[in-house]
């Protein structure tokens, strides 16, 4: 699996359709501060399903839509598409090329497309699951992640190791099991009470 | 009689719940065992690579990762202890800004080595590094180019020279980002020599 192309349209400071071809090796993005370099990074995170507006340096998800300037009107939709080669079938779909598109409208509606067909976020998640790509992976390293590594709290630092070892999915399964256990426990207590009552009546 | 039937029914239900509770507990034990194994294997591998990349990036020294509570590795915090060349062993909190950044980069490379992802986006992680550190950073990065694609946001000339494609982003019009230049490696090398 390789990145091939990133298309940004109406996302953050990218008002006009912008296409970045991505080659093997290193693709460098340069430019003065505040021109939107990191918005390219945000676009990549976003299209892979990032749900936290904060991690995209916004307060609400609709904030990623181009918001207008003194001379330009705001637009109503942000769209980012990323195209990946899939010759090696790392992604379990029968296409040589996979394009993932995410759109959000000012009304708050959002859409995900996989090769132009509407899908759910979960489908995108499942597609990239286990490939090291996705929102909770270290395929995107920004300043904040460096801070996490160097955090003064050793517990916070764990997070990145847990991601690396792939136990995050197990952790949520464990959480599920624990809440099931708790429910079973509660049911058991209630049942015990009833049984005791019935027993008492039986003896009487 | 009715009461007896009810009693039997309830007892049966209780049995079921006790049984399913045992199943859940067994599942949790299994999950704990699996995650403990996965975590400790990954942790040991990262620990080794961390020392390797720390030495490369710092041109010597020593780095280690320590579990704060070895008995509870699923909840334990992780301490980073490093010794930059010529200095004493110390906690990362006492390092300088540049040393901290290099330590973080060493750890990230180590994690990446153990569990590479097909591509990696680096957003100005080389910003706090001085020139000689950037040279070593680029040297290590080159090693990973066979493994993954990199998209790098940077201000650093040394890092830019690694690029196969270079995009310049500006704001010709206030608030609107625009890509102004696309230079491929050969072309770019040419522009550099012509200047």
Short mmCIF file of C-alpha atoms in Angstrom, two decimals, chain B residues 11-137:
data_model
loop_
_atom_site.label_atom_id
_atom_site.label_comp_id
_atom_site.label_asym_id
_atom_site.label_seq_id
_atom_site.Cartn_x
_atom_site.Cartn_y
_atom_site.Cartn_z
CA UNK B 11 -32.54 -21.84 40.32
CA UNK B 12 -31.99 -22.79 36.73
CA UNK B 13 -31.63 -19.14 35.78
CA UNK B 14 -29.17 -18.62 38.56
CA UNK B 15 -27.12 -21.52 37.31
CA UNK B 16 -27.04 -19.95 33.85
CA UNK B 17 -25.85 -16.63 35.16
CA UNK B 18 -23.16 -18.21 37.31
CA UNK B 19 -22.04 -20.17 34.29
CA UNK B 20 -21.90 -17.14 32.02
CA UNK B 21 -20.10 -15.19 34.73
CA UNK B 22 -17.42 -17.86 34.75
CA UNK B 23 -17.16 -17.65 30.97
CA UNK B 24 -16.72 -13.89 31.08
CA UNK B 25 -14.08 -14.15 33.76
CA UNK B 26 -12.24 -16.73 31.73
CA UNK B 27 -12.40 -14.43 28.69
CA UNK B 28 -10.98 -11.57 30.74
CA UNK B 29 -8.14 -13.76 31.97
CA UNK B 30 -7.43 -14.71 28.35
CA UNK B 31 -7.43 -11.08 27.24
CA UNK B 32 -5.13 -10.16 30.10
CA UNK B 33 -2.72 -12.93 29.22
CA UNK B 34 -2.68 -12.03 25.51
CA UNK B 35 -2.28 -8.30 26.05
CA UNK B 36 0.41 -8.82 28.66
CA UNK B 37 2.36 -10.97 26.22
CA UNK B 38 1.87 -8.56 23.30
CA UNK B 39 2.78 -5.58 25.39
CA UNK B 40 5.90 -7.03 26.96
CA UNK B 41 7.22 -8.37 23.65
CA UNK B 42 6.71 -5.02 21.94
CA UNK B 43 8.09 -3.16 24.92
CA UNK B 44 11.30 -5.22 24.96
CA UNK B 45 11.78 -4.78 21.21
CA UNK B 46 11.23 -1.02 21.39
CA UNK B 47 13.57 -0.80 24.36
CA UNK B 48 16.40 -2.37 22.38
CA UNK B 49 15.83 -0.26 19.27
CA UNK B 50 15.51 2.86 21.38
CA UNK B 51 19.06 2.41 22.65
CA UNK B 52 20.27 1.79 19.09
CA UNK B 53 18.67 4.92 17.63
CA UNK B 54 19.58 7.04 20.64
CA UNK B 55 23.24 6.13 20.11
CA UNK B 56 22.94 6.94 16.40
CA UNK B 57 21.23 10.27 16.95
CA UNK B 58 23.39 11.38 19.86
CA UNK B 59 26.60 9.88 18.54
CA UNK B 60 26.99 7.80 21.67
CA UNK B 61 25.43 7.68 25.08
CA UNK B 62 22.84 5.27 26.37
CA UNK B 63 19.08 5.10 26.63
CA UNK B 64 16.72 2.84 28.50
CA UNK B 65 13.02 2.35 29.13
CA UNK B 66 11.88 1.23 32.54
CA UNK B 67 8.50 -0.08 33.68
CA UNK B 68 7.58 1.62 36.90
CA UNK B 69 5.74 -1.45 38.14
CA UNK B 70 7.04 -4.69 36.67
CA UNK B 71 4.31 -6.69 38.39
CA UNK B 72 1.52 -4.81 36.69
CA UNK B 73 2.70 -4.18 33.18
CA UNK B 74 -0.82 -3.56 31.91
CA UNK B 75 -1.18 -0.43 34.03
CA UNK B 76 2.42 0.49 34.79
CA UNK B 77 3.86 3.84 33.77
CA UNK B 78 6.97 3.96 31.61
CA UNK B 79 10.04 5.91 32.57
CA UNK B 80 12.62 7.07 30.04
CA UNK B 81 16.18 7.25 31.32
CA UNK B 82 18.97 8.55 29.11
CA UNK B 83 22.62 9.41 29.22
CA UNK B 84 23.75 11.76 26.47
CA UNK B 85 27.45 11.28 25.62
CA UNK B 86 29.71 12.78 28.27
CA UNK B 87 26.86 13.36 30.69
CA UNK B 88 25.44 11.41 33.59
CA UNK B 89 22.37 9.22 33.56
CA UNK B 90 19.31 11.36 33.97
CA UNK B 91 15.57 11.61 33.63
CA UNK B 92 14.39 13.23 30.39
CA UNK B 93 12.88 16.12 32.31
CA UNK B 94 16.39 17.44 32.91
CA UNK B 95 17.43 17.46 29.25
CA UNK B 96 17.67 20.56 27.09
CA UNK B 97 14.96 21.28 24.50
CA UNK B 98 17.00 19.93 21.61
CA UNK B 99 18.09 16.84 23.54
CA UNK B 100 14.48 16.18 24.50
CA UNK B 101 13.38 16.41 20.88
CA UNK B 102 16.17 14.06 19.77
CA UNK B 103 15.20 11.59 22.49
CA UNK B 104 11.58 11.67 21.35
CA UNK B 105 12.70 11.15 17.75
CA UNK B 106 14.85 8.19 18.80
CA UNK B 107 11.88 6.64 20.53
CA UNK B 108 9.57 7.27 17.58
CA UNK B 109 12.05 5.72 15.17
CA UNK B 110 12.38 2.75 17.55
CA UNK B 111 8.63 2.26 17.64
CA UNK B 112 8.45 2.67 13.90
CA UNK B 113 11.16 0.06 13.42
CA UNK B 114 9.31 -2.45 15.57
CA UNK B 115 5.93 -1.79 13.99
CA UNK B 116 6.26 0.16 10.76
CA UNK B 117 3.25 1.79 9.10
CA UNK B 118 3.20 2.06 5.29
CA UNK B 119 3.57 5.80 5.43
CA UNK B 120 4.46 8.40 7.98
CA UNK B 121 3.65 12.08 8.20
CA UNK B 122 6.14 14.16 10.17
CA UNK B 123 5.00 17.66 11.02
CA UNK B 124 7.99 19.85 11.87
CA UNK B 125 9.49 17.40 14.28
CA UNK B 126 12.97 18.55 13.27
CA UNK B 127 12.26 22.15 14.28
CA UNK B 128 14.08 22.17 17.64
CA UNK B 129 17.23 20.49 16.29
CA UNK B 130 20.53 22.22 15.61
CA UNK B 131 22.45 21.68 12.40
CA UNK B 132 24.58 18.71 13.41
CA UNK B 133 21.54 17.03 14.94
CA UNK B 134 19.56 17.51 11.75
CA UNK B 135 22.35 15.82 9.78
CA UNK B 136 22.12 12.76 12.00
CA UNK B 137 18.32 12.89 11.93
#
